[in-house]
Short mmCIF file of C-alpha atoms in Angstrom, two decimals:
data_model
loop_
_atom_site.label_atom_id
_atom_site.label_comp_id
_atom_site.label_asym_id
_atom_site.label_seq_id
_atom_site.Cartn_x
_atom_site.Cartn_y
_atom_site.Cartn_z
CA UNK A 1 0.00 0.00 -0.01
CA UNK A 2 0.88 3.65 -0.32
CA UNK A 3 0.31 5.19 3.10
CA UNK A 4 0.29 8.91 3.85
CA UNK A 5 0.84 9.83 7.51
CA UNK A 6 -0.25 13.34 8.45
CA UNK A 7 1.40 14.15 11.75
CA UNK A 8 2.46 17.50 13.18
CA UNK A 9 5.16 15.74 15.21
CA UNK A 10 7.88 13.45 13.86
CA UNK A 11 11.58 12.62 14.19
CA UNK A 12 13.88 14.15 15.45
CA UNK A 13 11.54 15.42 18.19
CA UNK A 14 12.42 13.32 21.23
CA UNK A 15 9.16 12.89 23.16
CA UNK A 16 5.41 12.60 22.78
CA UNK A 17 3.82 11.59 19.49
CA UNK A 18 6.97 12.00 17.37
CA UNK A 19 8.70 8.71 18.36
CA UNK A 20 5.41 6.83 17.95
CA UNK A 21 4.73 8.11 14.43
CA UNK A 22 8.37 7.56 13.48
CA UNK A 23 8.27 3.94 14.63
CA UNK A 24 4.94 3.36 12.87
CA UNK A 25 6.12 4.84 9.57
CA UNK A 26 9.41 2.93 9.57
CA UNK A 27 7.68 -0.26 10.71
CA UNK A 28 5.25 -0.08 7.79
CA UNK A 29 8.15 0.47 5.36
CA UNK A 30 9.86 -2.61 6.82
CA UNK A 31 6.70 -4.56 5.96
CA UNK A 32 6.96 -3.56 2.31
CA UNK A 33 4.70 -0.48 2.10
CA UNK A 34 5.49 2.95 0.68
CA UNK A 35 5.16 5.63 3.34
CA UNK A 36 5.45 9.37 3.20
CA UNK A 37 4.97 11.66 6.17
CA UNK A 38 3.66 15.23 6.03
CA UNK A 39 4.88 17.05 9.12
CA UNK A 40 6.08 20.38 10.51
CA UNK A 41 9.63 21.59 10.88
CA UNK A 42 10.80 20.05 14.19
CA UNK A 43 10.12 22.39 17.13
CA UNK A 44 8.77 20.36 20.07
CA UNK A 45 8.96 20.67 23.05
CA UNK A 46 10.81 24.02 22.99
CA UNK A 47 8.44 25.50 20.39
CA UNK A 48 11.46 26.81 18.47
CA UNK A 49 12.27 25.38 15.05
CA UNK A 50 15.47 23.34 15.35
CA UNK A 51 18.52 25.24 14.02
CA UNK A 52 19.22 22.92 11.08
CA UNK A 53 15.66 23.42 9.76
CA UNK A 54 15.42 27.20 10.05
CA UNK A 55 15.13 29.53 7.04
CA UNK A 56 13.18 27.08 4.88
CA UNK A 57 9.54 27.03 3.84
CA UNK A 58 9.61 23.35 2.80
CA UNK A 59 12.04 20.48 2.97
CA UNK A 60 11.98 16.86 1.84
CA UNK A 61 14.21 14.11 3.13
CA UNK A 62 14.35 10.32 3.18
CA UNK A 63 15.05 8.46 6.40
CA UNK A 64 14.96 4.68 6.80
CA UNK A 65 12.81 4.35 3.70
CA UNK A 66 10.29 7.01 4.71
CA UNK A 67 9.79 10.15 2.61
CA UNK A 68 9.43 13.08 5.05
CA UNK A 69 7.88 16.29 3.72
CA UNK A 70 8.22 19.17 6.18
CA UNK A 71 6.72 22.64 6.15
CA UNK A 72 7.38 25.84 8.05
CA UNK A 73 5.15 26.67 11.03
CA UNK A 74 4.78 29.80 13.13
CA UNK A 75 5.87 28.82 16.61
CA UNK A 76 5.32 30.56 19.93
CA UNK A 77 7.09 29.31 23.07
CA UNK A 78 4.34 30.68 25.31
CA UNK A 79 1.26 28.47 25.36
CA UNK A 80 -1.35 31.09 24.54
CA UNK A 81 -4.40 30.83 22.32
CA UNK A 82 -3.17 33.34 19.72
CA UNK A 83 0.16 31.54 19.37
CA UNK A 84 -1.54 28.16 19.08
CA UNK A 85 -3.88 29.48 16.39
CA UNK A 86 -0.97 30.83 14.35
CA UNK A 87 0.79 27.50 14.65
CA UNK A 88 -2.31 25.53 13.60
CA UNK A 89 -3.19 27.84 10.70
CA UNK A 90 0.33 27.86 9.30
CA UNK A 91 0.50 24.07 9.49
CA UNK A 92 -2.84 23.31 7.85
CA UNK A 93 -2.18 25.73 4.96
CA UNK A 94 1.44 24.86 4.19
CA UNK A 95 1.14 21.13 4.91
CA UNK A 96 -1.58 20.78 2.28
CA UNK A 97 0.86 21.99 -0.37
CA UNK A 98 3.39 19.42 0.82
CA UNK A 99 0.80 16.64 0.76
CA UNK A 100 -0.20 17.42 -2.82
CA UNK A 101 3.41 17.14 -3.98
CA UNK A 102 3.69 13.39 -4.02
CA UNK A 103 2.10 10.12 -5.05
CA UNK A 104 -1.58 9.34 -4.56
CA UNK A 105 -2.05 7.45 -1.26
CA UNK A 106 -4.25 4.40 -0.78
CA UNK A 107 -5.02 5.50 2.78
CA UNK A 108 -4.30 8.49 5.03
CA UNK A 109 -3.51 8.32 8.76
CA UNK A 110 -4.09 11.65 10.51
CA UNK A 111 -2.63 11.92 14.01
CA UNK A 112 -4.33 14.39 16.36
CA UNK A 113 -3.30 16.78 17.77
CA UNK A 114 -3.31 18.78 15.55
CA UNK A 115 -7.12 18.51 15.33
CA UNK A 116 -7.52 21.28 12.69
CA UNK A 117 -5.38 19.15 10.38
CA UNK A 118 -8.58 17.21 9.76
CA UNK A 119 -9.51 20.02 7.32
CA UNK A 120 -6.71 19.48 4.77
CA UNK A 121 -6.98 15.74 5.32
CA UNK A 122 -10.68 15.91 4.41
CA UNK A 123 -9.77 17.74 1.20
CA UNK A 124 -7.06 15.20 0.35
CA UNK A 125 -9.49 12.37 1.06
CA UNK A 126 -11.89 13.88 -1.51
CA UNK A 127 -9.19 14.57 -4.10
CA UNK A 128 -7.60 11.13 -3.84
CA UNK A 129 -10.87 9.24 -3.18
CA UNK A 130 -9.23 7.25 -0.40
CA UNK A 131 -10.17 6.32 3.17
CA UNK A 132 -8.73 8.11 6.20
CA UNK A 133 -8.01 7.09 9.78
CA UNK A 134 -8.05 9.65 12.59
CA UNK A 135 -5.60 8.61 15.30
CA UNK A 136 -6.68 10.33 18.52
CA UNK A 137 -3.80 11.05 20.88
CA UNK A 138 -5.79 13.70 22.73
CA UNK A 139 -9.38 14.87 22.75
CA UNK A 140 -9.84 18.50 21.90
CA UNK A 141 -11.20 20.95 22.81
CA UNK A 142 -11.81 19.37 26.23
CA UNK A 143 -8.14 19.03 27.04
CA UNK A 144 -7.48 22.65 25.98
CA UNK A 145 -10.36 23.89 28.12
CA UNK A 146 -9.18 21.83 31.09
CA UNK A 147 -5.65 23.23 30.90
CA UNK A 148 -6.87 26.82 30.50
CA UNK A 149 -5.54 27.22 26.96
CA UNK A 150 -9.07 27.69 25.65
CA UNK A 151 -11.60 29.77 27.58
CA UNK A 152 -13.40 32.03 25.10
CA UNK A 153 -16.93 30.62 24.55
CA UNK A 154 -16.88 31.40 20.83
CA UNK A 155 -13.48 29.77 20.41
CA UNK A 156 -14.67 26.70 22.32
CA UNK A 157 -17.74 26.43 20.11
CA UNK A 158 -15.64 26.72 16.95
CA UNK A 159 -13.28 24.03 18.23
CA UNK A 160 -16.25 21.77 19.00
CA UNK A 161 -17.50 22.18 15.45
CA UNK A 162 -14.08 21.20 14.09
CA UNK A 163 -14.06 18.20 16.45
CA UNK A 164 -17.48 17.07 15.22
CA UNK A 165 -16.40 17.44 11.61
CA UNK A 166 -13.22 15.45 12.24
CA UNK A 167 -15.15 12.51 13.69
CA UNK A 168 -17.74 12.53 10.91
CA UNK A 169 -15.26 12.85 8.06
CA UNK A 170 -12.86 10.11 9.19
CA UNK A 171 -13.50 6.66 7.76
CA UNK A 172 -12.26 5.12 11.01
CA UNK A 173 -11.07 6.52 14.34
CA UNK A 174 -8.29 4.77 16.26
CA UNK A 175 -8.41 5.38 20.01
CA UNK A 176 -5.57 4.66 22.41
CA UNK A 177 -7.56 3.94 25.59
CA UNK A 178 -11.05 2.94 26.71
CA UNK A 179 -11.61 6.42 28.14
CA UNK A 180 -11.30 7.86 24.63
CA UNK A 181 -13.88 5.41 23.33
CA UNK A 182 -16.30 6.23 26.13
CA UNK A 183 -15.90 9.95 25.48
CA UNK A 184 -16.68 9.60 21.78
CA UNK A 185 -19.61 7.27 22.39
CA UNK A 186 -21.15 9.96 24.63
CA UNK A 187 -20.79 12.37 21.71
CA UNK A 188 -22.70 10.08 19.36
CA UNK A 189 -19.78 8.57 17.45
CA UNK A 190 -20.80 5.02 16.38
CA UNK A 191 -18.89 2.27 18.14
CA UNK A 192 -18.42 0.52 14.79
CA UNK A 193 -16.43 3.51 13.55
CA UNK A 194 -13.81 3.15 16.27
CA UNK A 195 -10.95 0.70 16.69
CA UNK A 196 -8.85 0.46 19.83
CA UNK A 197 -5.09 0.38 19.24
CA UNK A 198 -3.02 1.33 22.26
CA UNK A 199 0.12 3.37 21.94
CA UNK A 200 3.22 1.25 21.71
CA UNK A 201 6.89 1.01 22.52
CA UNK A 202 9.80 -0.68 20.74
CA UNK A 203 10.38 -3.38 23.35
CA UNK A 204 13.68 -4.33 21.74
CA UNK A 205 15.02 -0.78 21.96
CA UNK A 206 13.52 0.01 25.37
CA UNK A 207 14.43 -3.00 27.49
CA UNK A 208 15.74 -3.63 31.02
CA UNK A 209 19.45 -2.94 31.32
CA UNK A 210 21.79 -3.45 34.26
CA UNK A 211 21.75 -0.40 36.47
CA UNK A 212 25.43 -0.70 37.32
CA UNK A 213 26.45 -0.18 33.68
CA UNK A 214 24.36 2.98 33.16
CA UNK A 215 26.57 5.77 31.79
CA UNK A 216 23.90 8.31 32.78
CA UNK A 217 24.02 7.11 36.39
CA UNK A 218 27.78 7.38 36.57
CA UNK A 219 28.00 10.69 34.74
CA UNK A 220 25.67 12.38 37.23
CA UNK A 221 27.18 10.75 40.36
CA UNK A 222 24.10 8.68 41.12
CA UNK A 223 25.87 5.35 41.75
CA UNK A 224 24.90 5.12 45.42
CA UNK A 225 21.46 6.69 45.07
CA UNK A 226 17.92 5.33 44.90
CA UNK A 227 16.91 7.22 41.76
CA UNK A 228 13.32 8.37 41.27
CA UNK A 229 13.07 9.50 37.63
CA UNK A 230 10.62 11.81 35.89
CA UNK A 231 11.31 12.42 32.22
CA UNK A 232 9.20 14.17 29.61
CA UNK A 233 7.18 17.29 29.08
CA UNK A 234 6.95 19.66 32.04
CA UNK A 235 3.64 21.44 31.61
CA UNK A 236 0.81 22.73 33.75
CA UNK A 237 -1.04 19.43 33.41
CA UNK A 238 1.79 17.35 34.90
CA UNK A 239 2.08 18.95 38.31
CA UNK A 240 5.80 18.14 38.52
CA UNK A 241 6.12 20.32 41.63
CA UNK A 242 4.33 17.52 43.49
CA UNK A 243 7.45 15.39 43.04
CA UNK A 244 9.68 18.23 44.30
CA UNK A 245 7.49 18.62 47.38
CA UNK A 246 7.70 14.85 47.90
CA UNK A 247 11.50 15.16 47.78
CA UNK A 248 11.27 17.69 50.61
CA UNK A 249 9.41 15.09 52.71
CA UNK A 250 12.24 12.61 52.06
CA UNK A 251 15.20 14.78 53.08
CA UNK A 252 15.88 12.47 56.04
CA UNK A 253 16.76 9.73 53.52
CA UNK A 254 19.86 11.04 51.71
CA UNK A 255 20.09 7.92 49.49
CA UNK A 256 16.80 8.81 47.77
CA UNK A 257 17.37 11.22 44.89
CA UNK A 258 14.82 12.75 42.50
CA UNK A 259 15.93 13.23 38.88
CA UNK A 260 13.80 15.36 36.55
CA UNK A 261 14.73 15.35 32.85
CA UNK A 262 13.12 17.93 30.59
CA UNK A 263 13.45 20.99 28.38
CA UNK A 264 15.76 23.78 29.52
CA UNK A 265 13.28 26.63 29.97
CA UNK A 266 10.87 24.40 31.87
CA UNK A 267 13.69 23.23 34.11
CA UNK A 268 14.64 26.83 34.93
CA UNK A 269 11.29 27.42 36.66
CA UNK A 270 11.69 24.21 38.63
CA UNK A 271 15.24 25.19 39.62
CA UNK A 272 13.90 28.39 41.14
CA UNK A 273 11.35 26.35 43.08
CA UNK A 274 14.03 23.88 44.23
CA UNK A 275 16.20 26.71 45.51
CA UNK A 276 13.25 28.29 47.28
CA UNK A 277 12.73 25.03 49.21
CA UNK A 278 16.48 24.65 49.79
CA UNK A 279 16.62 21.07 48.51
CA UNK A 280 19.79 19.21 47.50
CA UNK A 281 18.26 15.80 46.78
CA UNK A 282 17.07 16.80 43.29
CA UNK A 283 18.82 16.89 39.91
CA UNK A 284 17.29 18.86 37.03
CA UNK A 285 18.80 17.65 33.76
CA UNK A 286 18.26 18.25 30.02
CA UNK A 287 16.92 15.67 27.59
CA UNK A 288 19.37 13.08 26.35
CA UNK A 289 19.54 12.05 22.67
CA UNK A 290 16.99 9.34 21.91
CA UNK A 291 19.74 6.80 21.32
CA UNK A 292 20.72 7.24 24.98
CA UNK A 293 17.18 6.86 26.35
CA UNK A 294 17.48 3.16 27.34
CA UNK A 295 20.67 3.93 29.25
CA UNK A 296 18.99 6.83 31.09
CA UNK A 297 16.00 4.65 32.02
CA UNK A 298 18.40 2.01 33.33
CA UNK A 299 19.68 4.56 35.85
CA UNK A 300 16.29 4.68 37.57
CA UNK A 301 14.97 2.65 40.47
CA UNK A 302 11.46 4.06 40.05
CA UNK A 303 9.73 5.86 37.17
CA UNK A 304 7.17 8.60 37.78
CA UNK A 305 3.98 9.52 35.92
CA UNK A 306 2.50 12.80 37.17
CA UNK A 307 -0.80 14.52 36.52
CA UNK A 308 -2.87 17.10 38.35
CA UNK A 309 -6.14 15.94 39.90
CA UNK A 310 -8.06 18.21 37.53
CA UNK A 311 -6.66 16.46 34.47
CA UNK A 312 -9.29 15.00 32.15
CA UNK A 313 -9.61 11.29 32.79
CA UNK A 314 -9.01 10.12 29.23
CA UNK A 315 -5.51 11.59 29.02
CA UNK A 316 -2.94 8.84 28.44
CA UNK A 317 0.77 9.78 28.75
CA UNK A 318 2.88 8.00 26.13
CA UNK A 319 5.63 7.56 28.75
CA UNK A 320 3.49 4.85 30.39
CA UNK A 321 4.46 2.20 27.83
CA UNK A 322 8.09 3.33 27.83
CA UNK A 323 8.46 3.03 31.62
CA UNK A 324 6.78 -0.39 31.63
CA UNK A 325 9.09 -1.66 28.91
CA UNK A 326 12.16 -0.44 30.83
CA UNK A 327 11.44 -2.94 33.60
CA UNK A 328 11.30 -0.33 36.33
CA UNK A 329 8.34 0.01 38.74
CA UNK A 330 6.01 2.94 38.19
CA UNK A 331 4.52 5.35 40.70
CA UNK A 332 1.60 7.06 38.98
CA UNK A 333 0.43 10.17 40.80
CA UNK A 334 -2.65 10.52 38.61
CA UNK A 335 -6.46 10.68 38.89
CA UNK A 336 -7.62 7.24 40.03
CA UNK A 337 -10.40 6.93 37.45
CA UNK A 338 -8.30 8.07 34.47
CA UNK A 339 -6.78 6.13 31.58
CA UNK A 340 -3.26 6.32 32.99
CA UNK A 341 -4.32 4.80 36.32
CA UNK A 342 -6.26 2.07 34.53
CA UNK A 343 -3.25 1.18 32.40
CA UNK A 344 -0.86 1.02 35.36
CA UNK A 345 -3.25 -1.13 37.38
CA UNK A 346 -3.90 -3.47 34.45
CA UNK A 347 -0.19 -3.96 33.88
CA UNK A 348 0.58 -4.81 37.49
CA UNK A 349 3.78 -2.86 36.94
CA UNK A 350 3.25 -0.04 39.40
CA UNK A 351 1.20 1.72 42.03
CA UNK A 352 -1.38 4.48 41.68
CA UNK A 353 -1.05 7.39 44.11
CA UNK A 354 -3.47 10.21 44.83
CA UNK A 355 -2.47 13.15 42.57
CA UNK A 356 -1.04 16.37 44.00
CA UNK A 357 -0.42 14.63 47.33
CA UNK A 358 3.34 14.94 48.08
CA UNK A 359 3.04 13.04 51.37
CA UNK A 360 1.39 10.02 49.69
CA UNK A 361 3.95 10.07 46.86
CA UNK A 362 6.81 10.24 49.36
CA UNK A 363 5.39 7.34 51.36
CA UNK A 364 5.17 5.14 48.27
CA UNK A 365 8.72 6.09 47.19
CA UNK A 366 9.93 5.17 50.65
CA UNK A 367 8.03 1.88 50.53
CA UNK A 368 9.77 0.82 47.32
CA UNK A 369 13.11 2.01 48.68
CA UNK A 370 12.71 -0.14 51.78
CA UNK A 371 11.33 -3.15 49.88
CA UNK A 372 13.57 -3.76 46.84
CA UNK A 373 12.04 -7.20 46.18
CA UNK A 374 8.62 -5.56 45.77
CA UNK A 375 10.07 -2.97 43.39
CA UNK A 376 11.77 -5.69 41.36
CA UNK A 377 8.55 -7.69 41.16
CA UNK A 378 6.54 -4.71 39.92
CA UNK A 379 9.19 -3.93 37.31
CA UNK A 380 9.20 -7.49 36.00
CA UNK A 381 5.40 -7.59 35.74
CA UNK A 382 5.36 -4.26 33.92
CA UNK A 383 7.98 -5.43 31.44
CA UNK A 384 6.08 -8.63 30.70
CA UNK A 385 2.85 -6.69 30.20
CA UNK A 386 4.55 -4.25 27.82
CA UNK A 387 5.92 -7.10 25.72
CA UNK A 388 2.50 -8.78 25.53
CA UNK A 389 0.29 -5.71 25.01
CA UNK A 390 2.34 -2.70 23.93
CA UNK A 391 4.97 -3.97 21.51
CA UNK A 392 5.51 -1.85 18.42
CA UNK A 393 5.27 -4.87 16.12
CA UNK A 394 1.82 -5.70 17.50
CA UNK A 395 0.55 -2.15 16.94
CA UNK A 396 2.06 -1.93 13.45
CA UNK A 397 0.40 -5.21 12.50
CA UNK A 398 -2.96 -3.93 13.74
CA UNK A 399 -2.64 -0.69 11.77
CA UNK A 400 -1.61 -2.64 8.70
CA UNK A 401 -4.65 -4.90 9.06
CA UNK A 402 -6.91 -1.85 9.49
CA UNK A 403 -5.48 -0.22 6.38
CA UNK A 404 -5.94 -3.41 4.36
CA UNK A 405 -9.55 -3.61 5.54
CA UNK A 406 -10.23 -0.08 4.32
CA UNK A 407 -8.28 -0.31 1.09
CA UNK A 408 -9.59 -3.72 -0.03
CA UNK A 409 -13.09 -2.58 -1.15
CA UNK A 410 -11.57 0.37 -2.98
CA UNK A 411 -9.09 -1.78 -4.87
CA UNK A 412 -11.73 -4.37 -5.64
CA UNK A 413 -13.97 -1.76 -7.23
CA UNK A 414 -11.19 -0.36 -9.42
CA UNK A 415 -8.94 -3.33 -10.12
CA UNK A 416 -11.39 -6.21 -10.24
CA UNK A 417 -10.50 -9.15 -8.04
CA UNK A 418 -8.45 -8.45 -4.92
CA UNK A 419 -7.17 -11.04 -2.52
CA UNK A 420 -6.59 -9.91 1.06
CA UNK A 421 -3.81 -11.89 2.69
CA UNK A 422 -4.16 -12.66 6.40
CA UNK A 423 -2.14 -10.40 8.67
CA UNK A 424 -0.61 -12.10 11.68
CA UNK A 425 -0.17 -10.28 14.98
#
């Protein structure tokens, strides 16, 4: 098949949707398909276009068999509505030109966010007379309203209209958690239109490694520490200060050390908070290159997932699968009825803690510190669950089967007989 992936985020962006879409595209190429990706110039999470991509309106490159067509976007580091609108508008207008400069796809996969990208995708679907799949990584505008990014009633209504159009126009909608499915069912989306495909992780790349050999651990003088690791985006929805407050509770245990890995500007605000509390049991460190991610995860004794209690329940951090695959126990300080809590409980690979409760988080960190056999058991269960339920090969096979299902009637109507080969998981 010829598969067009429409995704705002892609390699070399280190976190979030970008690694997922990169692994999916390259995995489909490895299975013999032609794949091109329409994406923005890399800018996440700093919201600055990476230096090597500046000064260009468009660029095309080939990486591991994937044709990557990038377009310029207007970026704004501050998460405000006007900046977000400029980013979205620039992407949907310029990306359409990129998408039209290439072969006709058999099927289009549109990853959301960006939700407004459903507009050019709908046009491409009409032009090319092909099916489309909307891959929901977040549900807008609810998430934007919840985080305070969207508050104007007229803007909310407009976003809701775009959301409704996106669901109606897509041939199929892939959801990453049951909470997403429940949300869409309540909005009248037919159950038959949805397919559940969880986010994934390359379980060969992200795998348990000996802690003693971790270069990251040695480089940052963490050899004799019980390392509690948070890595990823540091935004208002995460409530990372909860972990810092938990570290203050644990100052009587000098062996326990909190490591937060994130983007530089976000770390600067946390550094000011750390100094205000006078804490020395915290390290604030920049992202490592993706090739070094398994080594960094190996440095940890515990991995953290953090959300505020006000976070919408369907939100599902992509780091969940990564931490499970690393073989380290998880402490998830998240809403108990949300998708993240459900995933951690189902895996048996971690514990769910009341969100924004530093005392409870500290107590659970201390419990795993004092009971290493329990921590090891949780890590092993999480790893096994990741291999069985979240492997990249399993997800790629499911997307391939979905695409074949959608493309088969189309090919049959234009090419006569068409034989659909079975796809093994």
